[in-house]
Short mmCIF file of C-alpha atoms in Angstrom, two decimals:
data_model
loop_
_atom_site.label_atom_id
_atom_site.label_comp_id
_atom_site.label_asym_id
_atom_site.label_seq_id
_atom_site.Cartn_x
_atom_site.Cartn_y
_atom_site.Cartn_z
CA MET A 30 16.04 17.68 -5.80
CA PHE A 31 18.75 19.88 -4.30
CA TYR A 32 18.21 22.65 -6.85
CA LEU A 33 14.91 23.35 -5.09
CA ILE A 34 16.80 24.62 -2.04
CA ASN A 35 18.21 27.50 -4.09
CA GLU A 36 14.78 28.27 -5.51
CA ILE A 37 13.33 28.48 -2.00
CA GLY A 38 16.03 30.91 -0.95
CA GLU A 39 15.31 33.12 -3.94
CA GLN A 40 11.61 33.34 -3.03
CA LYS A 41 12.17 35.66 -0.06
CA LEU A 42 15.15 37.82 -0.96
CA SER A 43 15.42 39.74 -4.18
CA SER A 44 18.74 41.32 -5.10
CA ALA A 45 16.84 44.40 -6.36
CA VAL A 46 15.80 45.37 -2.82
CA PRO A 47 18.51 47.04 -0.71
CA MET A 48 19.36 45.20 2.50
CA ASN A 49 18.20 48.03 4.79
CA GLN A 50 14.72 48.10 3.20
CA ARG A 51 13.93 44.42 3.71
CA ASP A 52 11.39 43.64 6.39
CA SER A 53 11.76 40.92 8.97
CA SER A 54 8.83 38.88 7.65
CA LEU A 55 9.43 35.32 6.52
CA ASP A 56 6.56 35.51 4.03
CA PRO A 57 7.57 35.04 0.39
CA VAL A 58 7.41 38.07 -1.88
CA ASP A 59 5.53 36.10 -4.55
CA TRP A 60 3.07 33.59 -3.09
CA SER A 61 2.19 31.93 -6.42
CA SER A 62 5.85 31.31 -7.17
CA ALA A 63 6.40 29.95 -3.65
CA ARG A 64 3.40 27.67 -4.08
CA PHE A 65 4.83 26.39 -7.38
CA VAL A 66 8.19 25.58 -5.77
CA ALA A 67 6.43 23.88 -2.83
CA HIS A 68 4.50 21.67 -5.25
CA GLN A 69 7.75 20.80 -7.04
CA MET A 70 9.31 19.84 -3.70
CA LEU A 71 6.37 17.64 -2.78
CA ASN A 72 6.35 15.94 -6.19
CA SER A 73 10.10 15.35 -6.01
CA SER A 74 9.80 13.89 -2.49
CA MET A 75 6.96 11.59 -3.49
CA HIS A 76 8.90 10.43 -6.57
CA TYR A 77 11.91 9.66 -4.35
CA ILE A 78 9.77 7.64 -1.92
CA GLN A 79 7.95 5.84 -4.73
CA HIS A 80 11.20 4.62 -6.31
CA VAL A 81 13.33 4.08 -3.20
CA ARG A 82 13.07 0.29 -3.62
CA ASP A 83 14.68 0.53 -7.06
CA ARG A 84 17.96 1.75 -5.54
CA PRO A 85 20.50 -0.42 -3.75
CA VAL A 86 20.27 -0.59 0.04
CA TRP A 87 23.91 0.37 0.44
CA GLN A 88 25.78 2.87 -1.68
CA SER A 89 29.51 3.20 -1.09
CA MET A 90 31.07 6.62 -0.64
CA PRO A 91 32.53 8.11 -3.83
#
């Protein structure tokens, strides 16, 4: 699930655009790609909640 955080960060900023040309908008550059990542996040969250009872209540620190 944590790999989705990196995908979200890549939605807004592209390395091809120089830093001084970026606007201050928080809107994603590619809405369809952002929508796809959002659906992945929701599915991953729902899967986690659905199977939370299958995991032990306590997990010791590694």
